[in-house]
PDB file of C-alpha atoms in Angstrom:
ATOM      1  CA  MET A   1      -0.576 -26.058 -24.898  1.00  0.00           C
ATOM      2  CA  ARG A   2      -2.677 -25.709 -21.852  1.00  0.00           C
ATOM      3  CA  ASP A   3       0.442 -24.742 -19.775  1.00  0.00           C
ATOM      4  CA  ARG A   4       1.482 -22.050 -22.415  1.00  0.00           C
ATOM      5  CA  VAL A   5      -2.085 -20.522 -22.150  1.00  0.00           C
ATOM      6  CA  ARG A   6      -1.951 -20.595 -18.363  1.00  0.00           C
ATOM      7  CA  ARG A   7       1.419 -18.829 -18.267  1.00  0.00           C
ATOM      8  CA  ARG A   8       0.085 -16.019 -20.558  1.00  0.00           C
ATOM      9  CA  VAL A   9      -2.916 -15.561 -18.404  1.00  0.00           C
ATOM     10  CA  LEU A  10      -0.766 -15.381 -15.130  1.00  0.00           C
ATOM     11  CA  THR A  11       1.713 -13.001 -16.828  1.00  0.00           C
ATOM     12  CA  ALA A  12      -1.119 -10.749 -17.954  1.00  0.00           C
ATOM     13  CA  VAL A  13      -2.607 -10.648 -14.446  1.00  0.00           C
ATOM     14  CA  LEU A  14       0.426 -10.722 -12.267  1.00  0.00           C
ATOM     15  CA  GLY A  15       3.052  -8.944 -14.350  1.00  0.00           C
ATOM     16  CA  ARG A  16       6.463 -10.369 -15.013  1.00  0.00           C
ATOM     17  CA  PHE A  17       8.469 -11.776 -12.088  1.00  0.00           C
ATOM     18  CA  ASP A  18      12.190 -12.765 -11.913  1.00  0.00           C
ATOM     19  CA  ASN A  19      13.299 -15.633  -9.706  1.00  0.00           C
ATOM     20  CA  ARG A  20      13.371 -13.265  -6.589  1.00  0.00           C
ATOM     21  CA  GLY A  21       9.846 -12.095  -7.151  1.00  0.00           C
ATOM     22  CA  THR A  22      10.745  -8.600  -8.391  1.00  0.00           C
ATOM     23  CA  ILE A  23       7.888  -7.206 -10.449  1.00  0.00           C
ATOM     24  CA  ARG A  24       9.249  -5.901 -13.797  1.00  0.00           C
ATOM     25  CA  ARG A  25       5.961  -4.836 -15.265  1.00  0.00           C
ATOM     26  CA  ALA A  26       3.008  -4.364 -13.042  1.00  0.00           C
ATOM     27  CA  ALA A  27      -0.436  -5.080 -14.427  1.00  0.00           C
ATOM     28  CA  THR A  28      -2.347  -1.985 -15.729  1.00  0.00           C
ATOM     29  CA  LEU A  29      -6.173  -1.446 -15.786  1.00  0.00           C
ATOM     30  CA  ASP A  30      -8.443  -0.810 -18.648  1.00  0.00           C
ATOM     31  CA  ALA A  31     -10.872   2.193 -18.302  1.00  0.00           C
ATOM     32  CA  ASP A  32     -13.743  -0.175 -17.337  1.00  0.00           C
ATOM     33  CA  GLN A  33     -11.723  -2.017 -14.590  1.00  0.00           C
ATOM     34  CA  ALA A  34     -11.675  -1.146 -10.929  1.00  0.00           C
ATOM     35  CA  THR A  35      -8.684  -1.184  -8.681  1.00  0.00           C
ATOM     36  CA  ALA A  36      -8.502  -4.418  -6.741  1.00  0.00           C
ATOM     37  CA  GLY A  37     -10.057  -4.230  -3.305  1.00  0.00           C
ATOM     38  CA  GLN A  38      -8.171  -5.845  -0.477  1.00  0.00           C
ATOM     39  CA  GLY A  39     -10.026  -4.522   2.620  1.00  0.00           C
ATOM     40  CA  ASN A  40      -8.573  -2.526   5.471  1.00  0.00           C
ATOM     41  CA  GLY A  41      -6.393  -5.187   7.175  1.00  0.00           C
ATOM     42  CA  PRO A  42      -6.146  -5.656  10.933  1.00  0.00           C
ATOM     43  CA  TYR A  43      -4.354  -2.266  11.884  1.00  0.00           C
ATOM     44  CA  TYR A  44      -6.961   0.126  10.547  1.00  0.00           C
ATOM     45  CA  VAL A  45      -7.993   2.910  13.011  1.00  0.00           C
ATOM     46  CA  PRO A  46     -10.936   5.151  12.118  1.00  0.00           C
ATOM     47  CA  GLY A  47     -10.461   8.910  12.316  1.00  0.00           C
ATOM     48  CA  SER A  48      -6.874   9.363  11.017  1.00  0.00           C
ATOM     49  CA  PRO A  49      -5.735  13.017  11.462  1.00  0.00           C
ATOM     50  CA  GLN A  50      -6.327  15.489   8.566  1.00  0.00           C
ATOM     51  CA  ARG A  51      -2.931  16.258   7.259  1.00  0.00           C
ATOM     52  CA  ARG A  52      -0.518  16.039   4.352  1.00  0.00           C
ATOM     53  CA  ASP A  53       2.689  15.259   6.482  1.00  0.00           C
ATOM     54  CA  ILE A  54       2.018  12.077   8.384  1.00  0.00           C
ATOM     55  CA  ARG A  55       5.477  11.381   9.649  1.00  0.00           C
ATOM     56  CA  GLU A  56       5.400  12.749  13.132  1.00  0.00           C
ATOM     57  CA  GLY A  57       9.171  12.656  13.228  1.00  0.00           C
ATOM     58  CA  ARG A  58       9.414   9.003  12.258  1.00  0.00           C
ATOM     59  CA  SER A  59      12.817   8.464  10.549  1.00  0.00           C
ATOM     60  CA  GLY A  60      13.014   6.747   7.164  1.00  0.00           C
ATOM     61  CA  ALA A  61      13.505   7.347   3.449  1.00  0.00           C
ATOM     62  CA  PRO A  62      11.223  10.393   2.468  1.00  0.00           C
ATOM     63  CA  LEU A  63       8.473   9.470   0.177  1.00  0.00           C
ATOM     64  CA  VAL A  64       5.851  11.830  -1.460  1.00  0.00           C
ATOM     65  CA  LEU A  65       2.726   9.806  -2.311  1.00  0.00           C
ATOM     66  CA  ARG A  66       0.306  11.264  -4.757  1.00  0.00           C
ATOM     67  CA  ILE A  67      -2.987   9.400  -5.296  1.00  0.00           C
ATOM     68  CA  ARG A  68      -5.630  10.218  -7.804  1.00  0.00           C
ATOM     69  CA  ALA A  69      -9.111   8.854  -7.515  1.00  0.00           C
ATOM     70  CA  VAL A  70     -11.147   8.594 -10.710  1.00  0.00           C
ATOM     71  CA  GLU A  71     -14.428   6.790 -11.655  1.00  0.00           C
ATOM     72  CA  VAL A  72     -14.382   3.651 -13.642  1.00  0.00           C
ATOM     73  CA  GLY A  73     -15.414   3.931 -17.151  1.00  0.00           C
ATOM     74  CA  THR A  74     -15.296   7.692 -17.740  1.00  0.00           C
ATOM     75  CA  LEU A  75     -12.081   8.043 -15.680  1.00  0.00           C
ATOM     76  CA  ALA A  76     -13.577  11.415 -14.520  1.00  0.00           C
ATOM     77  CA  PRO A  77     -11.758  12.655 -11.400  1.00  0.00           C
ATOM     78  CA  LEU A  78     -13.535  11.902  -8.115  1.00  0.00           C
ATOM     79  CA  SER A  79     -13.586  15.224  -6.250  1.00  0.00           C
ATOM     80  CA  GLY A  80     -14.401  15.437  -2.556  1.00  0.00           C
ATOM     81  CA  ALA A  81     -13.468  11.910  -1.638  1.00  0.00           C
ATOM     82  CA  ALA A  82     -11.817  11.169   1.666  1.00  0.00           C
ATOM     83  CA  VAL A  83      -8.441   9.231   1.212  1.00  0.00           C
ATOM     84  CA  GLU A  84      -6.953   7.576   4.237  1.00  0.00           C
ATOM     85  CA  ILE A  85      -3.424   5.933   4.313  1.00  0.00           C
ATOM     86  CA  TRP A  86      -1.623   4.098   7.018  1.00  0.00           C
ATOM     87  CA  HIS A  87       1.518   1.870   7.147  1.00  0.00           C
ATOM     88  CA  CYS A  88       4.159   0.625   9.451  1.00  0.00           C
ATOM     89  CA  ASP A  89       7.405   2.526  10.303  1.00  0.00           C
ATOM     90  CA  ALA A  90      10.963   1.502   9.352  1.00  0.00           C
ATOM     91  CA  ALA A  91      11.010  -1.097  12.150  1.00  0.00           C
ATOM     92  CA  GLY A  92       7.768  -2.725  10.891  1.00  0.00           C
ATOM     93  CA  VAL A  93       5.700  -1.217  13.687  1.00  0.00           C
ATOM     94  CA  TYR A  94       2.095   0.423  13.239  1.00  0.00           C
ATOM     95  CA  SER A  95       1.019   3.358  15.493  1.00  0.00           C
ATOM     96  CA  GLY A  96      -1.880   2.300  17.551  1.00  0.00           C
ATOM     97  CA  TYR A  97      -0.510  -1.302  17.749  1.00  0.00           C
ATOM     98  CA  GLN A  98       2.983  -0.800  19.007  1.00  0.00           C
ATOM     99  CA  ARG A  99       2.725  -3.583  21.699  1.00  0.00           C
ATOM    100  CA  TYR A 100       2.310  -6.185  18.980  1.00  0.00           C
ATOM    101  CA  GLY A 101       5.716  -5.280  17.432  1.00  0.00           C
ATOM    102  CA  ALA A 102       6.634  -6.443  13.954  1.00  0.00           C
ATOM    103  CA  ASP A 103       6.775 -10.109  14.257  1.00  0.00           C
ATOM    104  CA  LYS A 104       3.661 -11.203  16.144  1.00  0.00           C
ATOM    105  CA  PHE A 105       1.129 -11.096  13.331  1.00  0.00           C
ATOM    106  CA  PRO A 106       1.189 -14.892  12.568  1.00  0.00           C
ATOM    107  CA  ALA A 107       0.033 -15.689  16.112  1.00  0.00           C
ATOM    108  CA  LEU A 108      -2.800 -13.090  15.842  1.00  0.00           C
ATOM    109  CA  VAL A 109      -4.022 -13.936  12.330  1.00  0.00           C
ATOM    110  CA  SER A 110      -4.603 -17.584  13.471  1.00  0.00           C
ATOM    111  CA  LEU A 111      -7.210 -16.201  15.846  1.00  0.00           C
ATOM    112  CA  SER A 112      -9.016 -13.656  13.892  1.00  0.00           C
ATOM    113  CA  LEU A 113      -8.750 -11.651  10.607  1.00  0.00           C
ATOM    114  CA  ARG A 114     -10.764  -8.858  12.090  1.00  0.00           C
ATOM    115  CA  ARG A 115      -9.434  -5.463  13.249  1.00  0.00           C
ATOM    116  CA  PHE A 116      -7.541  -5.832  16.596  1.00  0.00           C
ATOM    117  CA  ARG A 117      -8.160  -3.461  19.441  1.00  0.00           C
ATOM    118  CA  PRO A 118      -5.551  -0.731  19.533  1.00  0.00           C
ATOM    119  CA  THR A 119      -2.922  -0.919  22.323  1.00  0.00           C
ATOM    120  CA  ASP A 120      -2.033   2.830  22.200  1.00  0.00           C
ATOM    121  CA  THR A 121      -3.120   6.251  20.970  1.00  0.00           C
ATOM    122  CA  ALA A 122      -0.205   7.012  18.726  1.00  0.00           C
ATOM    123  CA  THR A 123      -1.078   8.255  15.240  1.00  0.00           C
ATOM    124  CA  PHE A 124       2.281   8.397  13.308  1.00  0.00           C
ATOM    125  CA  LEU A 125       2.149   7.441   9.698  1.00  0.00           C
ATOM    126  CA  ARG A 126      -1.536   7.651   9.498  1.00  0.00           C
ATOM    127  CA  GLY A 127      -3.504  10.480   7.767  1.00  0.00           C
ATOM    128  CA  GLN A 128      -6.310  11.412   5.554  1.00  0.00           C
ATOM    129  CA  GLN A 129      -7.188  14.233   3.058  1.00  0.00           C
ATOM    130  CA  THR A 130     -10.012  15.146   0.683  1.00  0.00           C
ATOM    131  CA  THR A 131      -9.407  14.882  -3.095  1.00  0.00           C
ATOM    132  CA  ASP A 132      -9.291  18.258  -4.936  1.00  0.00           C
ATOM    133  CA  PRO A 133     -11.426  19.038  -8.042  1.00  0.00           C
ATOM    134  CA  ASP A 134      -8.866  16.914 -10.134  1.00  0.00           C
ATOM    135  CA  GLY A 135      -9.193  13.925  -7.861  1.00  0.00           C
ATOM    136  CA  TYR A 136      -5.766  14.346  -6.241  1.00  0.00           C
ATOM    137  CA  VAL A 137      -4.348  14.061  -2.688  1.00  0.00           C
ATOM    138  CA  GLU A 138      -0.710  14.146  -1.792  1.00  0.00           C
ATOM    139  CA  PHE A 139       0.979  12.840   1.348  1.00  0.00           C
ATOM    140  CA  GLN A 140       4.507  13.255   2.827  1.00  0.00           C
ATOM    141  CA  THR A 141       5.617  10.121   4.433  1.00  0.00           C
ATOM    142  CA  ILE A 142       8.432   7.522   4.459  1.00  0.00           C
ATOM    143  CA  VAL A 143       8.967   4.285   2.540  1.00  0.00           C
ATOM    144  CA  PRO A 144       7.431   1.615   4.845  1.00  0.00           C
ATOM    145  CA  GLY A 145       9.484  -1.121   6.533  1.00  0.00           C
ATOM    146  CA  TRP A 146       8.262  -4.658   6.749  1.00  0.00           C
ATOM    147  CA  TYR A 147       6.654  -7.013   9.149  1.00  0.00           C
ATOM    148  CA  THR A 148       5.925 -10.674   9.378  1.00  0.00           C
ATOM    149  CA  PRO A 149       4.561 -12.156   7.046  1.00  0.00           C
ATOM    150  CA  ARG A 150       3.983  -9.351   4.528  1.00  0.00           C
ATOM    151  CA  THR A 151       5.866  -7.612   1.695  1.00  0.00           C
ATOM    152  CA  VAL A 152       6.185  -3.851   1.896  1.00  0.00           C
ATOM    153  CA  HIS A 153       2.901  -1.964   1.475  1.00  0.00           C
ATOM    154  CA  ILE A 154       0.679   1.051   2.212  1.00  0.00           C
ATOM    155  CA  HIS A 155      -2.940   0.746   3.055  1.00  0.00           C
ATOM    156  CA  VAL A 156      -5.383   3.148   1.301  1.00  0.00           C
ATOM    157  CA  ARG A 157      -9.179   3.619   2.063  1.00  0.00           C
ATOM    158  CA  VAL A 158     -11.379   5.829  -0.098  1.00  0.00           C
ATOM    159  CA  SER A 159     -14.792   6.947   0.916  1.00  0.00           C
ATOM    160  CA  VAL A 160     -17.429   9.377  -0.166  1.00  0.00           C
ATOM    161  CA  GLY A 161     -20.030  10.651   2.265  1.00  0.00           C
ATOM    162  CA  GLY A 162     -19.051   8.090   4.863  1.00  0.00           C
ATOM    163  CA  LYS A 163     -19.471   5.214   2.434  1.00  0.00           C
ATOM    164  CA  ALA A 164     -16.300   3.217   1.634  1.00  0.00           C
ATOM    165  CA  LEU A 165     -15.651   2.785  -1.984  1.00  0.00           C
ATOM    166  CA  LEU A 166     -12.337   0.938  -1.786  1.00  0.00           C
ATOM    167  CA  GLY A 167      -9.953  -0.476   0.646  1.00  0.00           C
ATOM    168  CA  THR A 168      -6.715  -1.615  -0.998  1.00  0.00           C
ATOM    169  CA  GLU A 169      -2.870  -1.795  -0.617  1.00  0.00           C
ATOM    170  CA  LEU A 170      -0.009  -0.137  -2.657  1.00  0.00           C
ATOM    171  CA  TYR A 171       3.023  -2.128  -3.410  1.00  0.00           C
ATOM    172  CA  PHE A 172       6.683  -1.569  -4.270  1.00  0.00           C
ATOM    173  CA  PRO A 173       9.091  -3.509  -6.534  1.00  0.00           C
ATOM    174  CA  ASP A 174      11.209  -5.945  -4.602  1.00  0.00           C
ATOM    175  CA  ASP A 175      14.458  -4.499  -5.803  1.00  0.00           C
ATOM    176  CA  PHE A 176      13.427  -1.013  -4.730  1.00  0.00           C
ATOM    177  CA  ALA A 177      12.441  -2.354  -1.277  1.00  0.00           C
ATOM    178  CA  ALA A 178      15.789  -4.101  -1.052  1.00  0.00           C
ATOM    179  CA  ARG A 179      17.873  -0.910  -1.671  1.00  0.00           C
ATOM    180  CA  ILE A 180      15.866   0.981   0.892  1.00  0.00           C
ATOM    181  CA  GLN A 181      16.322  -1.815   3.465  1.00  0.00           C
ATOM    182  CA  ALA A 182      20.057  -1.761   3.136  1.00  0.00           C
ATOM    183  CA  MET A 183      19.951   1.970   4.361  1.00  0.00           C
ATOM    184  CA  PRO A 184      19.565   3.226   7.921  1.00  0.00           C
ATOM    185  CA  PRO A 185      17.344   3.023   9.855  1.00  0.00           C
ATOM    186  CA  TYR A 186      15.811   0.060   7.918  1.00  0.00           C
ATOM    187  CA  ALA A 187      19.177  -1.927   7.927  1.00  0.00           C
ATOM    188  CA  ASP A 188      18.714  -2.315  11.776  1.00  0.00           C
ATOM    189  CA  ARG A 189      15.920  -4.744  11.058  1.00  0.00           C
ATOM    190  CA  GLY A 190      17.507  -6.246   7.970  1.00  0.00           C
ATOM    191  CA  ARG A 191      16.331  -7.174   4.590  1.00  0.00           C
ATOM    192  CA  SER A 192      12.855  -8.674   4.337  1.00  0.00           C
ATOM    193  CA  PRO A 193      12.536 -12.430   3.556  1.00  0.00           C
ATOM    194  CA  TYR A 194       9.238 -11.729   1.989  1.00  0.00           C
ATOM    195  CA  VAL A 195       8.766 -10.972  -1.769  1.00  0.00           C
ATOM    196  CA  ASN A 196       5.882  -9.944  -3.862  1.00  0.00           C
ATOM    197  CA  ALA A 197       5.561 -13.085  -5.749  1.00  0.00           C
ATOM    198  CA  HIS A 198       4.755 -14.955  -2.609  1.00  0.00           C
ATOM    199  CA  ASP A 199       2.649 -12.420  -0.779  1.00  0.00           C
ATOM    200  CA  ILE A 200      -0.642 -13.846   0.030  1.00  0.00           C
ATOM    201  CA  GLU A 201      -2.598 -10.589  -0.277  1.00  0.00           C
ATOM    202  CA  ILE A 202      -1.138  -9.926  -3.836  1.00  0.00           C
ATOM    203  CA  ARG A 203      -1.960 -13.487  -4.739  1.00  0.00           C
ATOM    204  CA  MET A 204      -5.478 -13.342  -3.496  1.00  0.00           C
ATOM    205  CA  ALA A 205      -6.033 -10.074  -5.416  1.00  0.00           C
ATOM    206  CA  LYS A 206      -4.669 -11.776  -8.529  1.00  0.00           C
ATOM    207  CA  GLY A 207      -1.661  -9.418  -8.793  1.00  0.00           C
ATOM    208  CA  SER A 208      -3.539  -6.466  -7.312  1.00  0.00           C
ATOM    209  CA  PRO A 209      -3.778  -4.585 -10.646  1.00  0.00           C
ATOM    210  CA  GLY A 210      -3.951  -0.923 -10.225  1.00  0.00           C
ATOM    211  CA  SER A 211      -2.198  -0.926  -6.902  1.00  0.00           C
ATOM    212  CA  TRP A 212       1.398  -0.422  -8.156  1.00  0.00           C
ATOM    213  CA  PRO A 213       2.611   3.182  -7.903  1.00  0.00           C
ATOM    214  CA  VAL A 214       5.052   4.615 -10.461  1.00  0.00           C
ATOM    215  CA  ILE A 215       8.193   5.369  -8.308  1.00  0.00           C
ATOM    216  CA  ARG A 216      10.698   8.096  -9.249  1.00  0.00           C
ATOM    217  CA  PRO A 217      13.704   9.596  -7.591  1.00  0.00           C
ATOM    218  CA  ALA A 218      13.073  13.127  -6.179  1.00  0.00           C
ATOM    219  CA  ALA A 219      15.363  15.832  -4.820  1.00  0.00           C
ATOM    220  CA  ASP A 220      14.854  14.504  -1.389  1.00  0.00           C
ATOM    221  CA  GLY A 221      13.928  10.796  -1.502  1.00  0.00           C
ATOM    222  CA  HIS A 222      11.285   9.427  -3.874  1.00  0.00           C
ATOM    223  CA  ARG A 223       7.905  10.259  -5.406  1.00  0.00           C
ATOM    224  CA  ALA A 224       5.225   7.625  -5.984  1.00  0.00           C
ATOM    225  CA  ASP A 225       2.145   8.236  -8.091  1.00  0.00           C
ATOM    226  CA  VAL A 226      -0.909   6.006  -8.471  1.00  0.00           C
ATOM    227  CA  THR A 227      -4.392   6.341  -9.915  1.00  0.00           C
ATOM    228  CA  LEU A 228      -7.174   4.444  -8.163  1.00  0.00           C
ATOM    229  CA  GLN A 229     -10.242   3.565 -10.367  1.00  0.00           C
ATOM    230  CA  LEU A 230     -13.405   3.405  -8.313  1.00  0.00           C
ATOM    231  CA  ARG A 231     -17.003   2.425  -8.770  1.00  0.00           C
ATOM    232  CA  HIS A 232     -19.086   5.277  -7.469  1.00  0.00           C
TER     233      HIS A 232
END
């Protein structure tokens, strides 16, 4: 009996997984729940460029990411909020930290979980915008690659008047990521061995409810839509 109850609770929080960790039904939020916070991670650089298209010529599967910020409870749109996003390129490398590459993270994380000093001034796949009266921002980017030891994700930070309201990550279904990783230029790095069911950040955030965009095919690539519920 106790095991059955525990499985129901885990399913409600984490969504349904198959044996490869593919999320079949991501957890959703009630109106009075806030999107799970996960911090900024080690590769955050303040002062991202103000722009919609953050690619800077980086190759990869085109992705239009639309984010809506709303207030917990009322679900009223949060206008005038600064929304920053950043993620790695198809090879798993972050701008500002190119010297670290895609496979050196384990050695670094054993020393510190704080933000590392940037190694360069590159800004590809980083950007910020201000939400419109309906709470929306939209970015033109690419589907991220992967790096050790994380599943595919995009970092998001939302702030108002310089005060951070949320730092979180957006995730993708494993089967979607696998299809992308079979295409160039992702195929040069190969398929990621890391799946959502085993990702430490997703587990620590109890499934990270509210951080799973709805992904749809588009004329050129894919669209991803997500609503972030914030306490303001």
